[in-house]
Coordinates of C-alpha atoms and ligand atoms in Angstrom, one line a residue:
X131 CA 15.2 153.9 50.8
X132 CA 13.4 151.2 52.7
X133 CA 16.6 149.4 53.6
X134 CA 18.4 152.4 55.1
X135 CA 18.9 152.3 58.8
X136 CA 20.6 154.6 61.3
X137 CA 22.4 151.5 62.7
X138 CA 22.7 147.9 61.8
X139 CA 23.7 145.5 64.6
X140 CA 25.4 142.3 63.7
X141 CA 24.3 139.7 66.3
X142 CA 21.4 139.4 68.7
X143 CA 23.1 138.3 71.9
X144 CA 23.2 140.4 75.1
X145 CA 25.6 143.0 73.5
X146 CA 23.5 143.4 70.3
X147 CA 20.2 143.5 72.2
X148 CA 21.5 146.1 74.7
X149 CA 22.7 148.3 71.8
X150 CA 19.3 147.9 70.1
X151 CA 17.5 149.0 73.3
X152 CA 19.6 152.2 73.6
X153 CA 19.5 153.2 70.0
X154 CA 15.8 152.4 69.5
X155 CA 14.9 154.3 72.7
X156 CA 16.8 157.3 71.3
X157 CA 14.4 157.0 68.3
X158 CA 16.9 155.9 65.7
X159 CA 16.0 153.3 63.1
X160 CA 17.9 150.2 64.1
X161 CA 18.0 146.7 62.7
X162 CA 19.4 143.6 64.6
X163 CA 20.5 140.8 62.3
X164 CA 20.7 137.4 64.0
X165 CA 21.6 134.3 62.1
X166 CA 20.6 131.8 64.8
X167 CA 18.8 132.2 68.1
X168 CA 18.0 135.7 69.5
X169 CA 19.8 135.8 72.9
X170 CA 23.1 134.4 71.9
X171 CA 25.3 132.0 73.8
X172 CA 23.7 132.5 77.2
X173 CA 20.5 130.9 76.0
X174 CA 22.1 127.5 76.6
X175 CA 22.6 128.3 80.3
X176 CA 19.7 127.1 82.5
X177 CA 20.6 129.1 85.6
X178 CA 22.3 132.5 85.5
X179 CA 23.0 133.7 89.1
X180 CA 25.5 136.5 88.5
X181 CA 23.6 139.0 86.4
X182 CA 23.0 141.9 88.8
X183 CA 19.4 142.5 89.7
X184 CA 18.3 138.9 88.7
X185 CA 18.7 136.4 91.5
X186 CA 18.3 133.4 89.3
X187 CA 16.9 132.9 85.8
X188 CA 17.7 131.1 82.6
X189 CA 19.7 132.8 80.0
X190 CA 16.8 132.4 77.6
X191 CA 14.4 134.1 79.9
X192 CA 16.7 137.1 80.6
X193 CA 17.4 137.7 76.9
X194 CA 13.7 137.2 75.9
X195 CA 13.0 140.2 78.1
X196 CA 15.9 142.2 76.5
X197 CA 14.4 141.4 73.1
X198 CA 10.9 142.5 74.2
X199 CA 12.4 145.8 75.5
X200 CA 14.1 146.4 72.2
X201 CA 10.9 145.7 70.2
X202 CA 8.9 148.0 72.5
X203 CA 11.2 150.8 71.7
X204 CA 10.8 150.1 67.9
X205 CA 13.9 148.0 67.1
X206 CA 13.5 145.8 64.0
X207 CA 14.9 142.3 63.7
X208 CA 16.0 140.2 60.7
X209 CA 16.7 136.5 60.8
X210 CA 19.7 136.2 58.5
X211 CA 23.4 135.7 58.5
X212 CA 25.7 138.6 57.7
X213 CA 28.1 137.4 55.0
X214 CA 29.9 140.6 54.1
X215 CA 30.4 144.2 55.0
X216 CA 31.4 147.2 52.8
X217 CA 32.5 149.9 55.2
X218 CA 34.3 152.1 52.6
X219 CA 31.4 154.3 51.4
X220 CA 29.8 156.9 53.6
X221 CA 26.7 154.8 53.9
X222 CA 27.8 151.3 54.9
X223 CA 26.4 148.2 53.2
X224 CA 25.8 145.0 55.1
X225 CA 25.3 141.9 53.0
X226 CA 23.1 139.2 54.5
X227 CA 21.4 136.0 53.4
X228 CA 18.2 138.0 53.3
X229 CA 19.6 140.8 51.1
X230 CA 21.6 144.0 51.5
X231 CA 21.0 146.5 54.3
X232 CA 22.4 150.1 54.4
X233 CA 23.3 152.0 57.5
X234 CA 25.1 155.1 58.7
X235 CA 26.6 153.1 61.5
X236 CA 27.4 149.4 62.4
X237 CA 27.8 147.7 65.7
X238 CA 29.6 144.4 65.5
X239 CA 28.4 142.0 68.2
X240 CA 28.7 138.5 66.7
X241 CA 30.1 137.0 69.9
X242 CA 31.9 133.7 69.9
X243 CA 31.5 130.0 69.0
X244 CA 32.8 126.7 70.4
X245 CA 36.4 126.0 69.6
X246 CA 37.5 122.6 68.3
X247 CA 40.6 121.0 70.0
X248 CA 42.1 119.4 66.9
X249 CA 42.7 115.8 68.2
X250 CA 42.8 113.1 65.5
X251 CA 39.3 111.9 64.6
X252 CA 37.6 115.0 66.2
X253 CA 36.1 116.2 62.9
X254 CA 35.4 112.7 61.6
X255 CA 33.4 111.6 64.6
X256 CA 31.6 114.9 65.2
X257 CA 28.0 113.8 65.7
X258 CA 29.0 110.1 66.0
X259 CA 30.4 110.4 69.5
X260 CA 32.2 113.7 69.6
X261 CA 29.9 116.4 70.9
X262 CA 29.9 120.1 71.9
X263 CA 26.6 120.6 73.7
X264 CA 25.7 118.5 76.7
X265 CA 22.1 119.7 76.9
X266 CA 21.6 118.7 73.3
X267 CA 23.4 115.4 73.2
X268 CA 23.9 114.2 76.8
X269 CA 20.9 111.7 76.7
X270 CA 22.4 109.8 73.8
X271 CA 25.2 108.6 76.2
X272 CA 22.9 107.2 78.8
X273 CA 24.6 104.4 80.7
X274 CA 27.9 104.9 78.7
X275 CA 31.3 106.3 79.6
X276 CA 31.8 109.9 78.8
X277 CA 35.0 112.0 78.6
X278 CA 34.8 115.8 79.0
X279 CA 37.7 117.7 77.4
X280 CA 38.5 121.0 79.1
X281 CA 39.1 122.5 82.5
X282 CA 37.1 125.8 82.4
X283 CA 33.7 126.7 83.8
X284 CA 31.7 125.3 80.9
X285 CA 33.6 122.0 81.1
X286 CA 33.0 121.8 84.9
X287 CA 29.3 122.6 84.7
X288 CA 28.7 120.3 81.8
X289 CA 30.6 117.4 83.5
X290 CA 28.2 117.7 86.4
X291 CA 25.2 117.9 84.0
X292 CA 26.4 114.8 82.1
X293 CA 26.4 112.6 85.3
X294 CA 22.6 112.6 84.9
X295 CA 23.1 110.3 81.9
X296 CA 26.5 108.8 81.8
X297 CA 27.7 105.8 83.7
X298 CA 30.8 107.7 84.6
X299 CA 32.3 111.0 83.5
X300 CA 36.1 111.5 83.2
X301 CA 37.3 115.1 82.9
X302 CA 40.6 115.5 80.9
X303 CA 42.2 118.8 82.1
X304 CA 45.3 119.8 80.1
X305 CA 46.8 121.8 83.0
X306 CA 47.6 120.9 86.6
X307 CA 44.4 122.6 87.8
X308 CA 41.0 123.7 86.5
X309 CA 40.6 127.3 85.6
X310 CA 37.4 127.8 87.7
X311 CA 36.9 129.2 91.2
X312 CA 38.1 126.7 93.9
X313 CA 34.5 126.2 95.2
X314 CA 33.5 124.8 91.8
X315 CA 36.6 122.6 91.4
X316 CA 35.9 121.1 94.8
X317 CA 32.3 120.4 93.8
X318 CA 33.4 118.5 90.7
X319 CA 36.2 116.6 92.6
X320 CA 33.7 115.6 95.3
X321 CA 31.3 114.1 92.8
X322 CA 31.8 110.3 92.9
X323 CA 30.5 110.0 89.3
X324 CA 33.3 112.2 88.0
X325 CA 37.0 111.5 87.8
X326 CA 39.2 114.5 87.1
X327 CA 42.5 113.7 85.4
X328 CA 44.9 116.6 85.4
X329 CA 47.8 117.1 82.9
X330 CA 46.0 114.8 80.6
X331 CA 44.9 115.3 76.9
X332 CA 43.1 113.2 74.3
X333 CA 45.3 112.6 71.2
X334 CA 42.9 110.5 69.2
X335 CA 39.5 108.9 68.9
X336 CA 38.7 106.1 66.5
X337 CA 35.8 103.7 65.7
X338 CA 33.5 102.5 63.0
X339 CA 30.1 104.2 62.8
X340 CA 30.5 105.3 66.4
X341 CA 33.5 105.7 68.8
X342 CA 35.3 102.4 69.8
X343 CA 38.5 103.7 71.3
X344 CA 40.6 106.7 72.4
X345 CA 44.2 107.5 73.0
X346 CA 44.8 109.5 76.1
X347 CA 48.2 111.0 77.2
X348 CA 49.6 112.1 80.5
X349 CA 51.5 115.2 79.6
X350 CA 53.6 115.2 82.8
X351 CA 54.9 111.6 82.4
X352 CA 54.3 111.2 78.7
X353 CA 52.5 107.9 79.4
X354 CA 50.0 107.0 76.6
X355 CA 46.9 104.9 77.4
X356 CA 44.4 103.2 75.1
X357 CA 40.9 103.5 76.3
X358 CA 38.5 100.8 75.0
X359 CA 34.9 100.8 76.2
X360 CA 33.3 97.5 77.5
X361 CA 32.6 95.0 74.7
X362 CA 29.8 96.1 72.3
X363 CA 29.6 99.6 73.8
X364 CA 30.5 103.0 72.5
X365 CA 31.3 106.1 74.5
X366 CA 31.2 109.9 74.2
X367 CA 33.7 112.8 74.1
X368 CA 32.3 116.2 74.9
X369 CA 34.6 119.1 74.0
X370 CA 34.4 122.3 76.0
X371 CA 37.6 124.0 75.1
X372 CA 36.5 127.6 75.1
X373 CA 35.2 129.8 72.4
X374 CA 36.6 131.5 69.4
X375 CA 35.4 134.9 68.2
X376 CA 32.9 134.7 65.3
X377 CA 35.0 137.1 63.1
X378 CA 35.6 135.0 59.9
X379 CA 33.5 137.5 57.9
X380 CA 35.3 140.5 59.4
X381 CA 38.8 139.5 58.3
X382 CA 40.3 142.4 56.3
X383 CA 37.3 144.6 57.2
X384 CA 38.3 145.7 60.7
X385 CA 41.4 145.2 62.8
X386 CA 41.6 141.9 64.5
X387 CA 44.2 140.4 66.9
X388 CA 46.0 137.3 65.9
X389 CA 43.3 135.3 67.9
X390 CA 40.6 137.0 65.8
X391 CA 39.2 139.5 68.4
X392 CA 38.2 142.9 67.3
X393 CA 40.4 145.8 68.4
X394 CA 38.6 148.9 69.7
X395 CA 39.5 152.0 71.6
X396 CA 38.1 152.8 75.1
X397 CA 34.9 154.0 73.5
X398 CA 34.5 150.7 71.6
X399 CA 35.1 152.3 68.3
X400 CA 37.1 150.4 65.6
X401 CA 39.6 152.3 63.5
X402 CA 36.6 153.2 61.2
X403 CA 34.3 156.0 61.9
X404 CA 30.8 154.8 62.8
X405 CA 31.9 151.2 63.3
X406 CA 31.8 149.9 66.8
X407 CA 32.3 146.5 68.4
X408 CA 30.6 145.1 71.6
X409 CA 30.5 142.0 73.7
X410 CA 32.6 138.8 73.7
X411 CA 33.9 139.5 70.2
X412 CA 36.2 142.4 71.2
X413 CA 39.5 142.5 73.2
X414 CA 38.5 142.7 76.8
X415 CA 39.4 141.2 80.2
X416 CA 36.0 139.7 81.2
X417 CA 33.6 138.0 78.9
X418 CA 30.3 137.9 80.7
X419 CA 26.7 139.0 80.1
X420 CA 27.0 142.0 82.3
X421 CA 30.1 143.3 80.3
X422 CA 28.4 142.4 77.0
X423 CA 25.4 144.5 78.0
X424 CA 27.6 147.4 79.1
X425 CA 29.5 147.3 75.8
X426 CA 26.2 147.4 73.9
X427 CA 25.1 150.5 75.8
X428 CA 28.4 152.3 75.3
X429 CA 28.7 151.5 71.6
X430 CA 25.2 152.6 71.0
X431 CA 25.5 155.9 72.8
X432 CA 28.9 156.6 71.2
X433 CA 27.5 155.8 67.8
X434 CA 24.6 158.3 68.2
X435 CA 26.9 161.2 67.6
X436 CA 28.1 159.8 64.3
X437 CA 24.5 159.0 63.2
X438 CA 23.3 162.5 63.9
X439 CA 26.2 163.9 61.9
X440 CA 25.5 161.6 59.0
X441 CA 21.8 162.6 59.0
X442 CA 22.8 166.2 58.9
X443 CA 25.4 165.7 56.2
X444 CA 23.3 163.6 53.8
X445 CA 19.9 165.1 54.6
X446 CA 18.6 161.5 54.9
X447 CA 16.7 160.5 58.0
X448 CA 15.8 156.8 58.0
X449 CA 12.1 156.4 59.0
X450 CA 11.0 153.8 61.5
X451 CA 7.9 152.1 60.0
X452 CA 4.8 153.4 61.7
X453 CA 4.1 149.9 62.9
X454 CA 7.5 148.4 63.6
X455 CA 7.9 145.3 61.4
X456 CA 6.2 142.3 63.1
X457 CA 8.9 140.7 65.2
X458 CA 10.1 137.4 64.0
X459 CA 8.0 134.8 65.8
X460 CA 10.8 134.0 68.0
X461 CA 11.1 132.4 71.4
X462 CA 8.9 134.6 73.7
X463 CA 8.3 131.6 75.9
X464 CA 8.9 128.0 75.5
X465 CA 6.0 125.5 75.2
X466 CA 6.6 122.4 77.2
X467 CA 4.7 119.2 76.6
X468 CA 5.8 117.7 79.8
X469 CA 4.2 120.2 82.2
X470 CA 1.0 118.4 82.2
X471 CA -1.0 121.6 81.9
X472 CA -1.7 123.8 78.9
X473 CA 0.9 124.2 76.2
X474 CA 0.3 127.9 75.6
X475 CA 0.2 130.8 78.0
X476 CA -2.2 133.7 77.4
X477 CA 0.7 135.9 76.2
X478 CA 1.7 133.2 73.7
X479 CA -1.8 132.8 72.4
X480 CA -2.1 136.5 71.8
X481 CA 1.2 136.7 69.9
X482 CA 0.4 133.5 67.9
X483 CA -3.1 134.8 67.1
X484 CA -1.6 137.9 65.6
X485 CA 1.0 136.0 63.6
X486 CA -1.3 133.3 62.2
X487 CA -4.0 136.0 61.6
X488 CA -1.6 137.7 59.2
X489 CA -1.2 134.5 57.1
X490 CA -2.5 134.8 53.6
X491 CA -3.7 131.2 53.4
X492 CA -5.3 128.9 55.9
X493 CA -3.2 125.9 57.0
X494 CA -4.6 122.5 57.9
X495 CA -2.8 120.1 60.3
X496 CA -3.5 116.4 59.7
X497 CA -2.5 114.2 62.6
X498 CA -1.4 110.6 62.1
X499 CA -1.9 109.0 65.5
X500 CA -1.1 105.7 67.2
X501 CA -2.0 104.3 70.6
X502 CA 1.1 105.6 72.4
X503 CA 0.6 108.3 75.1
X504 CA 2.5 110.8 72.9
X505 CA -0.3 110.7 70.4
X506 CA -2.7 111.9 73.1
X507 CA -0.2 114.8 73.7
X508 CA -0.2 115.6 70.0
X509 CA -4.0 115.9 70.1
X510 CA -3.9 118.1 73.1
X511 CA -1.3 120.3 71.5
X512 CA -3.2 120.6 68.2
X513 CA -6.5 121.4 70.0
X514 CA -4.9 124.3 71.8
X515 CA -2.9 125.6 68.9
X516 CA -5.8 125.8 66.4
X517 CA -7.8 127.7 69.0
X518 CA -5.5 130.8 68.6
X519 CA -6.5 131.6 65.0
X520 CA -9.2 130.6 62.5
X521 CA -6.5 130.3 59.9
X522 CA -5.5 127.0 61.5
X523 CA -7.5 123.8 61.7
X524 CA -6.7 120.2 62.5
X525 CA -8.1 116.8 61.6
X526 CA -7.1 113.1 62.1
X527 CA -5.4 112.0 59.0
X528 CA -4.2 108.7 57.6
X529 CA -2.5 106.2 59.9
X530 CA 1.3 106.0 59.4
X531 CA 4.2 103.8 60.4
X532 CA 5.9 107.0 61.5
X533 CA 3.1 108.1 63.9
X534 CA 2.5 110.3 65.7
X535 CA 3.0 113.0 63.2
X536 CA 1.6 116.4 62.4
X537 CA 1.4 116.8 58.6
X538 CA 1.1 120.3 57.3
X539 CA -1.4 120.9 54.4
X540 CA -2.3 124.0 52.5
X541 CA -4.7 124.6 49.6
X542 CA -5.9 121.0 49.8
X543 CA -2.3 119.6 49.3
X544 CA 0.4 118.1 51.5
X545 CA 3.2 120.7 51.8
X546 CA 5.8 118.1 52.7
X547 CA 6.4 119.6 56.2
X548 CA 5.8 117.2 59.0
X549 CA 6.7 117.0 62.7
X550 CA 6.8 113.5 64.3
X551 CA 6.2 114.0 68.0
X552 CA 5.0 117.0 69.9
X553 CA 6.7 120.2 68.8
X554 CA 7.4 121.6 72.3
X555 CA 10.7 122.6 74.0
X556 CA 13.1 124.4 71.6
X557 CA 11.1 123.2 68.6
X558 CA 7.9 125.1 69.3
X559 CA 9.2 128.2 67.7
X560 CA 10.6 126.5 64.6
X561 CA 7.2 124.7 64.2
X562 CA 5.4 128.0 64.3
X563 CA 7.7 129.5 61.8
X564 CA 7.3 126.5 59.5
X565 CA 3.5 127.1 59.5
X566 CA 4.0 130.8 58.8
X567 CA 6.3 130.0 55.9
X568 CA 3.6 127.7 54.4
X569 CA 0.7 130.0 55.0
X570 CA 2.6 133.1 53.8
X571 CA 3.9 135.7 53.5
X572 CA 6.6 133.8 55.3
X573 CA 10.1 134.9 56.3
X574 CA 11.9 137.2 53.9
X575 CA 14.5 135.5 51.8
X576 CA 16.9 137.1 49.3
X577 CA 16.5 136.6 45.6
X578 CA 19.7 134.6 45.1
X579 CA 18.7 132.1 47.8
X580 CA 15.1 131.9 46.4
X581 CA 16.5 131.1 43.0
X582 CA 18.7 128.3 44.4
X583 CA 15.7 126.8 46.2
X584 CA 13.7 126.9 42.9
X585 CA 16.4 125.0 41.2
X586 CA 15.7 121.8 43.1
X587 CA 13.9 119.7 40.6
X588 CA 14.4 116.1 41.8
X589 CA 12.2 114.8 44.6
X590 CA 14.3 115.4 47.7
X591 CA 13.2 113.9 51.1
X592 CA 15.0 115.4 54.1
X593 CA 14.7 114.1 57.6
X594 CA 15.9 116.1 60.5
X595 CA 16.5 114.2 63.7
X596 CA 16.3 116.4 66.8
X597 CA 15.7 116.4 70.5
X598 CA 13.4 119.0 72.2
X599 CA 16.2 120.1 74.6
X600 CA 18.7 120.8 71.8
X601 CA 19.4 124.5 71.3
X602 CA 21.1 124.1 68.0
X603 CA 18.4 122.0 66.3
X604 CA 15.8 124.8 65.5
X605 CA 18.2 126.5 63.1
X606 CA 18.5 123.4 60.9
X607 CA 14.8 122.6 61.2
X608 CA 13.8 126.1 60.2
X609 CA 16.2 126.1 57.3
X610 CA 15.0 122.7 55.9
X611 CA 11.4 123.6 56.4
X612 CA 11.9 127.0 54.7
X613 CA 13.2 125.3 51.7
X614 CA 10.4 122.7 51.7
X615 CA 7.8 125.4 52.1
X616 CA 9.1 127.1 49.0
X617 CA 9.7 124.1 46.8
X618 CA 7.1 121.3 46.3
X619 CA 9.9 118.8 45.3
X620 CA 11.3 118.9 48.9
X621 CA 9.9 117.3 52.0
X622 CA 11.0 118.2 55.5
X623 CA 10.2 115.5 58.1
X624 CA 11.3 116.4 61.6
X625 CA 11.6 113.6 64.2
X626 CA 11.9 113.9 67.9
X627 CA 14.5 111.1 68.5
X628 CA 13.1 110.3 71.9
X629 CA 10.1 108.7 70.2
X630 CA 11.8 107.3 67.1
X631 CA 14.8 105.3 68.5
X632 CA 14.9 103.1 65.3
X633 CA 15.9 106.1 63.2
X634 CA 18.8 106.8 65.6
X635 CA 20.0 103.2 65.2
X636 CA 19.5 103.2 61.5
X637 CA 21.6 106.3 60.9
X638 CA 24.1 105.8 63.9
X639 CA 23.2 109.2 65.2
X640 CA 24.8 110.3 68.5
X641 CA 24.3 114.0 68.1
X642 CA 21.5 116.3 67.1
X643 CA 20.5 118.0 64.9
X644 CA 21.2 115.3 62.3
X645 CA 20.0 116.1 58.7
X646 CA 19.5 112.9 56.7
X647 CA 19.4 113.2 52.9
X648 CA 19.3 109.8 51.2
X649 CA 21.8 107.8 53.3
X650 CA 24.0 110.7 54.1
X651 CA 23.9 112.2 57.6
X652 CA 25.0 115.8 58.2
X653 CA 25.4 117.2 61.7
X654 CA 25.1 120.6 63.3
X655 CA 23.3 123.9 63.0
X656 CA 22.8 124.8 59.4
X657 CA 21.5 128.0 57.7
X658 CA 19.5 127.8 54.5
X659 CA 22.6 128.4 52.4
X660 CA 24.5 125.5 54.0
X661 CA 21.6 123.1 53.4
X662 CA 21.5 124.2 49.8
X663 CA 25.2 123.6 49.5
X664 CA 24.7 120.1 50.7
X665 CA 21.9 119.6 48.2
X666 CA 24.2 120.8 45.5
X667 CA 22.2 123.7 44.1
Ligands
FAD770 C1 28.1 127.6 78.7 C2 28.2 129.1 79.0 C3 27.8 129.6 80.3 C4 27.8 131.0 80.5 N1 27.4 131.4 81.8 C5 27.4 132.7 82.0 C6 26.8 133.2 83.3 O1 26.4 132.4 84.1 N2 26.8 134.6 83.5 C7 27.3 135.4 82.6 O2 27.3 136.6 82.8 N3 27.8 135.0 81.4 C8 27.9 133.7 81.1 N4 28.4 133.2 79.9 C9 29.0 134.2 79.0 C10 27.9 135.0 78.2 O3 27.1 134.0 77.6 C11 28.6 135.8 77.1 O4 29.5 136.7 77.7 C12 27.6 136.7 76.4 O5 26.6 135.9 75.8 C13 28.3 137.5 75.3 O6 27.3 138.2 74.6 P1 27.5 138.7 73.1 O7 26.3 139.4 72.7 O8 28.8 139.4 73.0 O9 27.7 137.4 72.2 P2 26.8 136.1 72.0 O10 26.0 135.8 73.1 O11 27.8 135.1 71.4 O12 25.8 136.6 70.8 C14 26.3 136.8 69.5 C15 25.2 136.5 68.5 O13 25.6 136.9 67.2 C16 25.2 136.0 66.2 N5 26.0 136.0 65.1 C17 27.3 135.6 65.0 N6 27.8 135.8 63.7 C18 26.7 136.3 63.0 C19 26.6 136.7 61.6 N7 27.6 136.6 60.7 N8 25.4 137.1 61.2 C20 24.3 137.2 62.1 N9 24.4 136.9 63.4 C21 25.6 136.4 63.8 C22 25.3 134.6 67.0 O14 24.4 133.7 66.4 C23 24.9 135.0 68.4 O15 23.5 134.8 68.6 C24 28.3 131.9 79.6 C25 28.7 131.4 78.3 C26 28.6 130.0 78.1 C27 29.1 129.6 76.7

């Protein structure tokens, strides 16, 4: 039973990774299923200063180490979304977009996701002025007015961050004070580029292709005000109104509070034997990385007893593959094109050499170049990348109006995958995975999804507009590239918007990732299934 595990962990954030470390170290066969980015929510935080033992580090760096620890102990990882759980039988079944997994025990650690506020126009203008990620979209509002909706820590931190770009930031705080430590509130209030308006909410945004006005209300006096940006300008609304537990798929499966949080006992067990919850997703007083990690450790050690009993009862002992499955080629480190030095560290070269060395077919990268400095960066990047494996090569290809671009070829044919710019920052990993999917064997995909991809018969050109600092972009990029790698009728052209401002104008894009199919623009992180839904197959 290849797909039988001692434990399946839903979610690869700090809670899931800690649970994986403990279970794998105890020599159980454990699988972490992550639909997006290993590391979870904290990966968008540049500077974590309250995780004990780490004076200051990015969330991405801390969780990359957790992931390495789990892999070292033999944990396996699967890049897929959990879409259903059957917890009735003795051996539990976890249904994912990459197929079904079976396990004696399950740890639920899917964390939380940003909450929408619900003002009029919020959904309609998402991506056209309403945003949820300052690091992803802040630069699109350079020189414009920006409103930040929310009064918590994320809103305060992001308001300060947005002053890097915006002409002025106005924080709209629903209550009479911010719900942050006084020291942080004072820092925000002292910033001359930020105005904090208490007891104030946004009721509506409106516009044409971008935002042209907002209705703001003082909840104390009831006074309503129309905000209109200077003539010809747009503006931005960044919403940081907290997080909601990611438990849609768990409704009716385990007990949830009316807010959607999972109810556990003090040992983190749900009402079902062998099913535990850990991290931000459960009812608890403090949602931080340190408590998420502690939860993971507790859930794992508690679950061990159940697993041992199940092994004894069934006579089945899941076997950890002799060579733990190669880890998904995920974010060990981030390549940065702006450092001026090399793109790849020795560790990255070693990991990439192993990954590309395992490809079944060589991949050729054809570069279309122009005379912009970015084209020189593309050449530097390619020179270094192909040096890690003889399965990769690069040549100068045909000139193009959309240069610079790296066009991916295999078996003497264009595969339809291209990256316009230098695939550094958060896109390095997705670029590597795209090559791996072209060269084969590629990421696993379930039969039903593969059949949907095969159904695309009409030529389908997809553009994905991204920025290298966007943490949500790689998911959509990887999904579209995966589909294009499997179906010759589909092309996936990824554009770094910094170097292609005309596209941004043409499609009125104020948020990334933006997926363009024909004239339609779709915003946000998208898994393969969601892209296929949009393509109508
Ligand atoms: C802006 C911000 C700043 C923060 N700063 C700090 C800080 O400085 N210090 C600190 O200690 N904490 C901080 N936190 C809180 C901290 O990030 C969380 O407490 C912690 O990440 C919770 O970990 P978790 O593993 O429970 O959940 P998450 O980190 O949310 O991870 C859950 C994972 O599960 C995945 N997932 C969800 N559903 C599915 C599914 N159906 N299938 C597969 N995978 C799924 C998600 O993609 C995600 O990667 C911050 C949070 C935010 C948002």
